[in-house]
């Protein structure tokens, strides 16, 4: 480190507090300013292999032991059992049709399971954000971060000489003078308002409303639809996606029995259920469960543990992500939709990038431009992929094929990052990859044009082939995809490795040598 600087981070969700702590470990003076206080409810709970891989990398580079343990379900349970979480073995999808029970057609069912890990031990997790965010704030404080809660910031003045933030805390005026400000306020949009950053929402093609809560007594799908062929993991210990007409429902199970669930609905999907644009959340929820009887059976005895919430639009997007002496975290810059659980992994990618920028002092203009360019391209990429998935929701085979573009991109990135190189500046979801980069735009175009007789599914299979290290789009798999190391070894050349090289590197896929302080050979 050549220069110590002072930084204010606005917002203490996990992205603000983990970045604050990383900067503090470098010796920077960091103040973390939170409008509310912890513990508090937050949404955005399902992690993915790329999120946990970034967490492991941060653990190793900055010696954050807890981050290493929180990156896998088994290690988490062993070291932090009091921080509540859920086991996530993969991504489960079912297609439901209005007023009909889910059709069990054995291996031909409208069901897709993609394993993200081969065992519970090294599996991903659902984060009970109240506990996890609180944990990260406490760790930030231990690392020397000056954490201030219940701060209502009213003004930001950013000049060539520095940043001045002012507001009130417990009735008293407060002022912070710093060298740089990072906005981690999520949809709170602190800098968007202070700097009058114009909205970029017109770029975002996805539109969805959300009705959501946390519930007790949700039955497992395997009880409601017993006898489905065995998948690569128990269906319910995953991010469950119930695809319906004009939308989908997520259902994320925590180990203590609570389930986080919500329906995301397109404008058409919403108007099929209610004529109101601001409907009563409880009634909307009841109507959706009545319309989809198998989901209704799973939630028949469920009790919301907090009032149901409704948001008429969950997308937001800005036109700028960085400038002299300021930068936005991804969730302050843009959000598309929970489909494919991109938010946590994307946020960690940004934490890694910004941490590197601060290793030598303040980020320079070139670094900030690069950060901004990537964030913009990545927000577009997430949006195209999700917009395509919504477009495909009325036909399950098409939907599953569209989903495989996502799974091909993330599994290739995970294998590359674990086995070859883990560069945080590589684009998220194939941005900057000559093969994967153009696919979401092209698939959206094809889906909108309309496709027949499996043409779209065949196109996807061919298009992902150069990056398909996991054996996706194989009809013999019947949409049930385990983590298959034999396929990975067979396809070693796609990663630019010889057969012997990939076999020697396999232990790294399990994070076996990734402990902080241990050098990966
Ligand atoms: C419905 C939904 C479901 C999602 N599901 C997933 C998922 O399954 N997986 C996934 O990876 N991602 C998901 N996401 C995205 C995920 O929520 C975000 O990526 C994540 O919350 C980003 O964390 P953060 O710390 O940047 O921001 P946030 O979690 O939004 O935290 C922002 C913090 O800033 C504080 N704040 C706000 N304004 C101010 C202010 N003016 N001053 C001071 N403090 C302020 C807030 O109180 C809060 O503590 C989902 C998002 C939504 C909307």
XYZ file of C-alpha atoms and ligand atoms in Angstrom:
574
model
C 0.000 0.000 0.000
C 1.329 3.400 -0.964
C -1.302 5.829 0.290
C -3.934 5.665 3.026
C -7.207 7.333 2.205
C -10.493 7.968 3.915
C -13.623 6.422 2.499
C -17.322 6.672 3.364
C -19.544 3.747 2.444
C -23.269 4.475 2.474
C -25.363 1.381 3.274
C -24.420 -1.636 5.393
C -25.909 -4.540 3.479
C -23.302 -7.260 2.973
C -21.735 -5.439 0.025
C -21.107 -2.246 1.996
C -19.813 -3.973 5.115
C -17.587 -6.556 3.383
C -15.996 -3.870 1.205
C -15.615 -1.560 4.229
C -13.797 -4.283 6.083
C -11.516 -5.150 3.164
C -10.530 -1.479 2.801
C -9.926 -1.234 6.551
C -7.627 -4.279 6.450
C -5.558 -2.378 3.849
C -5.157 0.448 6.339
C -7.689 2.884 4.914
C -9.853 4.918 7.273
C -13.440 3.788 6.616
C -16.754 5.050 7.923
C -19.811 2.866 7.205
C -23.074 4.808 7.359
C -26.389 3.003 7.726
C -29.828 4.577 7.654
C -31.424 1.784 9.701
C -29.890 -0.649 12.190
C -29.055 -4.357 12.450
C -30.453 -6.946 12.594
C -32.965 -6.082 9.883
C -34.912 -7.976 7.213
C -33.479 -7.963 3.696
C -34.303 -9.822 0.540
C -31.759 -11.408 -1.842
C -30.829 -14.670 -0.160
C -29.726 -17.339 -2.611
C -25.986 -17.688 -3.252
C -24.337 -19.415 -6.201
C -20.969 -21.069 -6.867
C -19.601 -17.840 -8.363
C -20.644 -15.858 -5.283
C -18.995 -18.345 -2.939
C -15.893 -18.574 -5.084
C -15.488 -14.791 -4.859
C -16.015 -15.022 -1.093
C -13.225 -17.614 -0.903
C -10.926 -15.435 -3.012
C -11.562 -12.428 -0.771
C -10.917 -14.662 2.250
C -7.569 -15.706 0.842
C -6.357 -12.350 -0.431
C -7.329 -10.306 2.650
C -7.158 -13.062 5.264
C -10.868 -13.019 6.171
C -11.223 -16.415 7.817
C -14.990 -16.237 8.367
C -15.587 -15.569 4.650
C -13.854 -18.848 3.852
C -16.105 -20.736 6.262
C -19.276 -18.998 5.106
C -18.567 -19.985 1.491
C -19.731 -23.611 1.925
C -22.639 -25.105 3.855
C -20.586 -27.684 5.781
C -17.869 -25.257 6.907
C -20.531 -22.693 7.836
C -22.406 -25.171 10.076
C -19.220 -26.202 11.788
C -18.004 -22.676 12.581
C -21.037 -20.362 12.606
C -24.115 -22.470 13.493
C -25.769 -19.427 15.107
C -25.805 -17.512 11.786
C -28.914 -18.911 10.112
C -28.757 -20.211 6.538
C -30.239 -22.872 4.277
C -28.737 -25.670 2.243
C -28.745 -24.954 -1.495
C -27.682 -27.853 -3.678
C -28.757 -26.367 -6.984
C -31.513 -24.843 -9.087
C -34.891 -26.627 -9.314
C -37.553 -25.615 -11.842
C -41.124 -26.866 -12.322
C -43.646 -25.633 -14.852
C -47.230 -25.207 -13.591
C -50.360 -24.580 -15.671
C -53.369 -22.628 -14.383
C -55.992 -24.684 -12.566
C -54.157 -27.982 -13.130
C -52.022 -29.958 -10.707
C -48.364 -30.390 -11.622
C -48.261 -33.252 -14.114
C -46.026 -36.095 -12.943
C -44.907 -37.668 -16.208
C -41.868 -39.341 -14.740
C -38.712 -38.431 -16.611
C -40.797 -36.465 -19.122
C -42.135 -34.089 -16.439
C -41.743 -30.346 -16.936
C -38.938 -30.277 -14.396
C -35.317 -29.128 -14.574
C -32.697 -29.738 -11.884
C -29.179 -28.369 -12.191
C -26.824 -29.295 -9.365
C -24.407 -26.600 -8.267
C -22.354 -28.869 -6.004
C -21.747 -32.602 -5.627
C -22.458 -32.797 -1.859
C -24.045 -30.973 1.086
C -20.660 -30.271 2.595
C -19.437 -27.902 -0.081
C -22.872 -26.742 -1.174
C -24.036 -23.169 -1.603
C -26.387 -21.565 0.883
C -29.417 -19.352 1.268
C -28.530 -16.444 3.511
C -30.910 -15.350 6.240
C -29.893 -11.785 5.532
C -30.875 -10.480 8.973
C -28.181 -12.732 10.497
C -25.600 -12.669 7.714
C -25.578 -8.893 7.200
C -25.367 -8.389 10.959
C -22.419 -10.787 11.112
C -20.566 -8.890 8.382
C -21.181 -5.541 10.101
C -19.760 -6.898 13.372
C -16.701 -8.226 11.535
C -16.246 -4.838 9.850
C -16.284 -3.130 13.252
C -13.703 -5.630 14.562
C -11.498 -4.778 11.585
C -11.544 -1.087 12.542
C -14.418 0.258 10.464
C -16.226 3.196 12.077
C -19.839 1.981 11.806
C -22.608 4.494 12.407
C -26.268 3.498 12.254
C -29.500 5.505 12.200
C -27.774 8.114 10.072
C -30.038 10.112 7.767
C -27.776 11.675 5.149
C -29.262 14.711 3.476
C -26.431 16.137 1.416
C -23.366 15.059 -0.585
C -20.933 17.616 -1.915
C -18.264 16.167 -4.186
C -15.473 18.461 -5.411
C -11.965 18.011 -6.792
C -10.633 18.311 -3.222
C -12.863 15.783 -1.492
C -16.312 14.625 -0.418
C -18.484 16.135 2.290
C -21.509 14.176 3.508
C -23.904 15.727 5.954
C -27.069 14.705 7.701
C -28.480 13.848 11.105
C -27.982 11.062 13.631
C -30.284 10.769 16.661
C -31.354 14.395 16.237
C -27.825 15.831 15.975
C -26.174 17.202 12.852
C -23.286 15.073 11.531
C -20.689 15.761 8.822
C -18.133 13.421 7.285
C -15.241 14.723 5.187
C -13.609 11.951 3.171
C -11.550 11.376 0.041
C -14.041 9.035 -1.633
C -17.640 7.830 -1.285
C -19.019 4.396 -2.185
C -22.775 4.055 -2.537
C -23.932 0.655 -1.256
C -27.452 1.859 -0.471
C -29.100 -0.553 -2.947
C -32.414 0.641 -4.353
C -32.206 3.359 -1.651
C -30.314 5.233 -4.371
C -28.442 7.697 -2.154
C -26.019 9.092 -4.765
C -28.586 8.787 -7.561
C -30.588 11.449 -5.755
C -27.670 13.549 -4.557
C -25.965 13.668 -7.954
C -29.230 13.649 -9.954
C -28.020 10.651 -11.973
C -30.584 10.123 -14.739
C -32.512 6.861 -14.776
C -31.434 4.258 -17.322
C -34.536 2.120 -16.811
C -35.530 2.428 -20.454
C -32.543 0.141 -21.254
C -33.992 -2.619 -19.083
C -36.417 -4.841 -20.970
C -37.555 -6.965 -18.025
C -40.570 -5.765 -16.054
C -41.884 -7.582 -13.008
C -43.881 -6.956 -9.880
C -43.291 -8.918 -6.683
C -45.394 -10.294 -3.843
C -43.315 -11.915 -1.095
C -42.742 -12.885 2.534
C -41.127 -15.467 4.802
C -43.281 -18.467 5.768
C -43.419 -21.375 8.224
C -44.952 -24.787 7.523
C -44.314 -24.956 3.802
C -44.480 -28.565 2.635
C -41.703 -30.064 0.527
C -42.548 -30.524 -3.160
C -41.391 -34.106 -2.826
C -44.295 -34.636 -0.352
C -46.812 -32.828 -2.529
C -45.750 -34.645 -5.703
C -44.359 -37.932 -4.370
C -42.732 -40.416 -6.693
C -40.961 -38.130 -9.135
C -37.790 -39.783 -10.466
C -34.793 -39.150 -8.243
C -32.764 -36.105 -9.257
C -29.114 -35.236 -8.618
C -30.105 -33.852 -5.162
C -33.344 -33.632 -3.111
C -35.525 -31.200 -5.128
C -36.389 -28.921 -2.218
C -32.861 -28.256 -0.976
C -32.288 -25.805 -3.760
C -33.492 -22.501 -5.118
C -36.954 -23.669 -6.199
C -38.462 -21.951 -9.209
C -42.136 -22.532 -9.978
C -42.645 -21.243 -13.513
C -46.231 -20.113 -14.137
C -47.936 -18.204 -16.931
C -46.499 -14.678 -16.974
C -44.090 -15.164 -14.135
C -42.530 -17.481 -11.603
C -42.261 -18.123 -7.902
C -39.068 -18.526 -5.872
C -39.074 -20.675 -2.757
C -35.899 -20.798 -0.670
C -35.774 -23.070 2.342
C -33.680 -22.213 5.409
C -32.352 -24.963 7.674
C -34.552 -23.780 10.608
C -37.715 -24.428 8.573
C -38.598 -20.925 7.405
C -39.080 -20.481 3.653
C -38.568 -17.245 1.727
C -41.025 -17.143 -1.160
C -42.278 -14.655 -3.692
C -44.037 -14.467 -7.041
C -42.432 -12.281 -9.720
C -45.074 -11.362 -12.296
C -44.901 -9.607 -15.646
C -47.528 -6.891 -16.221
C -49.532 -9.510 -18.171
C -49.029 -12.125 -15.461
C -50.263 -9.691 -12.813
C -53.304 -8.581 -14.776
C -54.316 -12.234 -15.318
C -54.836 -12.461 -11.549
C -55.941 -8.975 -10.520
C -57.279 -5.851 -12.183
C -55.630 -3.659 -9.549
C -52.159 -2.207 -10.193
C -51.584 -1.887 -6.430
C -53.356 -5.019 -5.174
C -53.686 -6.159 -1.610
C -50.672 -8.466 -1.156
C -52.441 -11.110 0.954
C -55.317 -11.382 -1.481
C -53.022 -11.554 -4.496
C -51.040 -14.299 -2.796
C -54.203 -16.291 -2.032
C -55.434 -15.902 -5.627
C -52.132 -17.133 -7.059
C -52.120 -20.188 -4.789
C -55.702 -20.954 -5.816
C -54.765 -20.701 -9.504
C -51.823 -23.119 -9.212
C -53.086 -26.052 -7.104
C -49.789 -27.860 -6.545
C -48.101 -24.704 -5.256
C -51.302 -24.119 -3.291
C -50.963 -27.582 -1.708
C -47.342 -26.861 -0.696
C -48.451 -23.605 0.983
C -51.826 -24.856 2.276
C -50.778 -24.747 5.964
C -48.103 -22.085 5.566
C -48.133 -19.056 7.833
C -46.396 -15.810 6.911
C -43.964 -14.830 9.665
C -44.142 -11.178 8.591
C -46.717 -9.237 6.569
C -46.694 -9.966 2.852
C -45.141 -7.209 0.763
C -46.006 -6.041 -2.742
C -43.856 -4.021 -5.148
C -45.340 -2.980 -8.469
C -41.910 -2.858 -10.155
C -38.613 -4.268 -8.869
C -36.333 -3.106 -11.709
C -34.127 -0.056 -11.389
C -31.200 1.178 -13.463
C -29.030 4.284 -13.605
C -27.021 5.812 -16.446
C -23.799 6.273 -14.431
C -21.952 3.937 -12.037
C -18.809 5.935 -11.211
C -17.193 9.347 -11.392
C -14.439 11.373 -9.748
C -14.377 10.393 -6.039
C -17.529 8.236 -6.182
C -18.709 4.814 -7.245
C -21.895 2.730 -7.002
C -22.115 -0.902 -5.936
C -24.107 -3.033 -8.413
C -27.342 -3.061 -6.417
C -27.272 0.738 -6.150
C -26.722 0.913 -9.914
C -29.168 -1.657 -11.298
C -31.443 -4.551 -10.487
C -33.262 -6.770 -12.970
C -35.012 -9.728 -11.332
C -34.252 -12.540 -8.857
C -34.389 -15.138 -11.668
C -30.991 -16.962 -11.801
C -29.874 -15.395 -8.470
C -27.307 -13.067 -10.016
C -27.243 -10.287 -7.388
C -24.920 -11.663 -4.687
C -22.320 -13.014 -7.140
C -22.353 -9.752 -9.088
C -21.944 -7.731 -5.890
C -18.956 -9.823 -4.807
C -17.356 -9.398 -8.222
C -17.648 -5.640 -7.721
C -16.243 -5.859 -4.176
C -13.190 -7.671 -5.547
C -12.704 -5.147 -8.360
C -13.020 -2.129 -6.094
C -10.761 -3.696 -3.466
C -8.038 -4.071 -6.109
C -8.531 -0.424 -7.123
C -7.927 0.684 -3.516
C -4.807 -1.404 -2.977
C -2.612 1.494 -4.125
C -4.661 4.358 -2.722
C -7.585 6.003 -4.484
C -8.982 4.399 -7.654
C -7.703 6.244 -10.707
C -10.045 7.547 -13.445
C -9.068 4.727 -15.802
C -10.019 2.079 -13.247
C -13.330 3.788 -12.536
C -14.134 3.966 -16.244
C -13.372 0.274 -16.618
C -15.562 -0.535 -13.618
C -18.413 1.550 -15.005
C -18.169 0.063 -18.483
C -18.256 -3.485 -17.136
C -21.162 -2.832 -14.789
C -23.195 -1.368 -17.653
C -22.447 -4.297 -19.964
C -23.196 -6.790 -17.185
C -26.523 -5.172 -16.283
C -27.499 -5.405 -19.970
C -26.400 -9.045 -20.094
C -28.413 -10.044 -17.010
C -31.421 -8.206 -18.405
C -31.294 -9.896 -21.827
C -30.934 -13.321 -20.272
C -33.839 -12.772 -17.893
C -36.028 -11.061 -20.519
C -35.431 -14.099 -22.760
C -36.425 -16.450 -19.942
C -39.696 -14.561 -19.396
C -40.287 -14.694 -23.153
C -39.836 -18.486 -23.046
C -41.968 -19.215 -19.973
C -45.014 -20.475 -21.873
C -43.076 -23.441 -23.300
C -41.039 -25.418 -20.788
C -38.558 -26.903 -23.280
C -37.761 -23.439 -24.602
C -37.511 -22.081 -21.069
C -35.157 -24.885 -20.030
C -32.989 -24.238 -23.104
C -32.806 -20.524 -22.284
C -31.861 -21.381 -18.694
C -29.015 -23.554 -20.025
C -27.383 -20.454 -21.532
C -27.118 -19.135 -17.978
C -25.887 -22.467 -16.606
C -23.322 -22.911 -19.390
C -21.956 -19.410 -18.758
C -21.673 -19.756 -14.980
C -20.352 -23.320 -14.910
C -17.686 -22.435 -17.494
C -16.741 -19.317 -15.488
C -16.588 -21.315 -12.252
C -14.374 -24.041 -13.725
C -12.123 -21.472 -15.386
C -11.824 -19.391 -12.245
C -11.106 -22.394 -10.051
C -8.838 -24.322 -12.410
C -7.192 -21.729 -14.661
C -7.355 -18.164 -13.357
C -9.667 -16.117 -11.171
C -9.536 -12.607 -12.601
C -12.253 -10.441 -10.993
C -12.136 -8.175 -14.038
C -13.381 -10.948 -16.318
C -16.927 -10.115 -17.376
C -19.875 -11.569 -15.442
C -22.190 -13.962 -17.395
C -19.892 -14.132 -20.408
C -19.564 -10.389 -20.992
C -16.396 -9.962 -23.105
C -16.389 -13.693 -24.011
C -16.590 -13.978 -27.817
C -18.776 -17.119 -27.599
C -21.022 -16.444 -24.595
C -21.142 -12.658 -24.834
C -23.529 -12.389 -27.818
C -25.813 -15.319 -26.846
C -28.402 -13.589 -24.623
C -29.053 -10.909 -27.248
C -29.371 -13.500 -30.005
C -31.566 -15.855 -27.964
C -33.904 -12.994 -27.041
C -34.171 -12.059 -30.713
C -34.991 -15.652 -31.670
C -37.525 -16.079 -28.877
C -39.298 -12.854 -29.818
C -39.393 -13.836 -33.456
C -41.007 -17.145 -32.496
C -39.529 -20.609 -32.978
C -41.100 -23.984 -33.765
C -40.381 -27.708 -33.525
C -37.441 -27.559 -31.174
C -35.423 -25.192 -33.399
C -34.585 -22.903 -30.465
C -33.487 -25.810 -28.268
C -31.240 -27.137 -31.058
C -29.764 -23.677 -31.592
C -28.970 -23.317 -27.868
C -27.270 -26.730 -27.781
C -24.989 -25.732 -30.667
C -24.403 -22.191 -29.445
C -23.234 -23.216 -25.947
C -21.172 -26.212 -27.169
C -17.760 -24.440 -27.100
C -18.321 -23.573 -23.406
C -20.440 -26.546 -22.359
C -18.135 -28.215 -19.831
C -21.062 -29.707 -17.866
C -22.847 -31.820 -20.464
C -25.933 -29.612 -20.753
C -28.542 -29.990 -23.510
C -28.180 -33.768 -23.524
C -31.626 -35.347 -24.154
C -30.504 -38.493 -22.314
C -30.170 -36.430 -19.110
C -33.946 -35.653 -19.061
C -33.184 -32.198 -17.628
C -31.540 -33.713 -14.520
C -27.931 -32.502 -14.383
C -25.579 -33.622 -11.599
C -22.068 -32.208 -11.160
C -20.340 -34.670 -13.478
C -16.561 -34.643 -13.155
C -16.179 -37.279 -15.890
C -17.812 -34.929 -18.405
C -15.576 -32.104 -17.188
C -12.451 -34.224 -17.611
C -13.583 -35.345 -21.078
C -14.087 -31.720 -22.081
C -10.736 -30.510 -20.712
C -9.803 -28.935 -24.038
C -12.662 -26.392 -23.722
C -10.763 -24.961 -20.752
C -7.435 -25.065 -22.595
C -6.112 -27.816 -20.271
C -4.720 -31.265 -20.999
C -6.402 -34.312 -19.476
C -3.590 -34.682 -16.917
C -3.688 -31.001 -16.013
C -7.414 -31.056 -15.334
C -7.188 -34.233 -13.235
C -4.394 -32.716 -11.162
C -6.451 -29.550 -10.634
C -9.709 -31.248 -9.604
C -9.241 -30.822 -5.809
C -9.452 -27.069 -6.386
C -13.034 -27.504 -7.557
C -13.893 -28.349 -3.965
C -12.049 -25.363 -2.521
C -9.728 -27.906 -0.902
C -6.672 -25.654 -0.886
C -8.411 -22.322 -0.708
C -8.082 -21.601 3.018
C -6.868 -18.114 3.894
C -3.123 -18.096 4.190
C -2.748 -21.241 2.065
C -1.167 -20.667 -1.312
C -2.924 -22.456 -4.142
C -0.285 -24.142 -6.216
C -36.948 -9.773 -4.785
C -35.485 -9.908 -4.841
C -34.926 -11.154 -4.713
C -33.556 -11.310 -4.833
N -33.044 -12.560 -4.751
C -31.733 -12.744 -4.915
C -31.180 -14.041 -4.828
O -31.883 -15.013 -4.569
N -29.849 -14.186 -5.016
C -29.054 -13.125 -5.292
O -27.859 -13.318 -5.519
N -29.544 -11.864 -5.317
C -30.860 -11.656 -5.142
N -31.358 -10.391 -5.166
C -30.428 -9.266 -5.263
C -29.862 -8.925 -3.876
O -30.932 -8.502 -3.071
C -28.826 -7.815 -3.966
O -27.816 -8.186 -4.854
C -28.206 -7.560 -2.600
O -29.191 -7.244 -1.651
C -27.203 -6.437 -2.685
O -26.709 -6.149 -1.407
P -26.244 -4.697 -1.006
O -25.554 -4.826 0.288
O -25.503 -4.079 -2.139
O -27.581 -3.834 -0.902
P -28.837 -3.981 0.045
O -28.994 -5.359 0.531
O -29.967 -3.366 -0.709
O -28.481 -3.062 1.302
C -28.544 -1.659 1.230
C -28.367 -1.083 2.630
O -28.278 0.333 2.505
C -29.093 0.957 3.486
N -29.487 2.270 2.961
C -30.362 2.549 1.974
N -30.416 3.875 1.746
C -29.547 4.449 2.614
C -29.153 5.782 2.868
N -29.675 6.819 2.211
N -28.232 6.007 3.836
C -27.686 4.987 4.531
N -28.033 3.700 4.338
C -28.939 3.427 3.391
C -30.246 -0.018 3.668
O -30.870 0.183 4.927
C -29.532 -1.364 3.576
O -29.021 -1.782 4.819
C -32.727 -10.185 -5.036
C -33.287 -8.920 -5.101
C -34.649 -8.764 -5.021
C -35.242 -7.388 -5.129
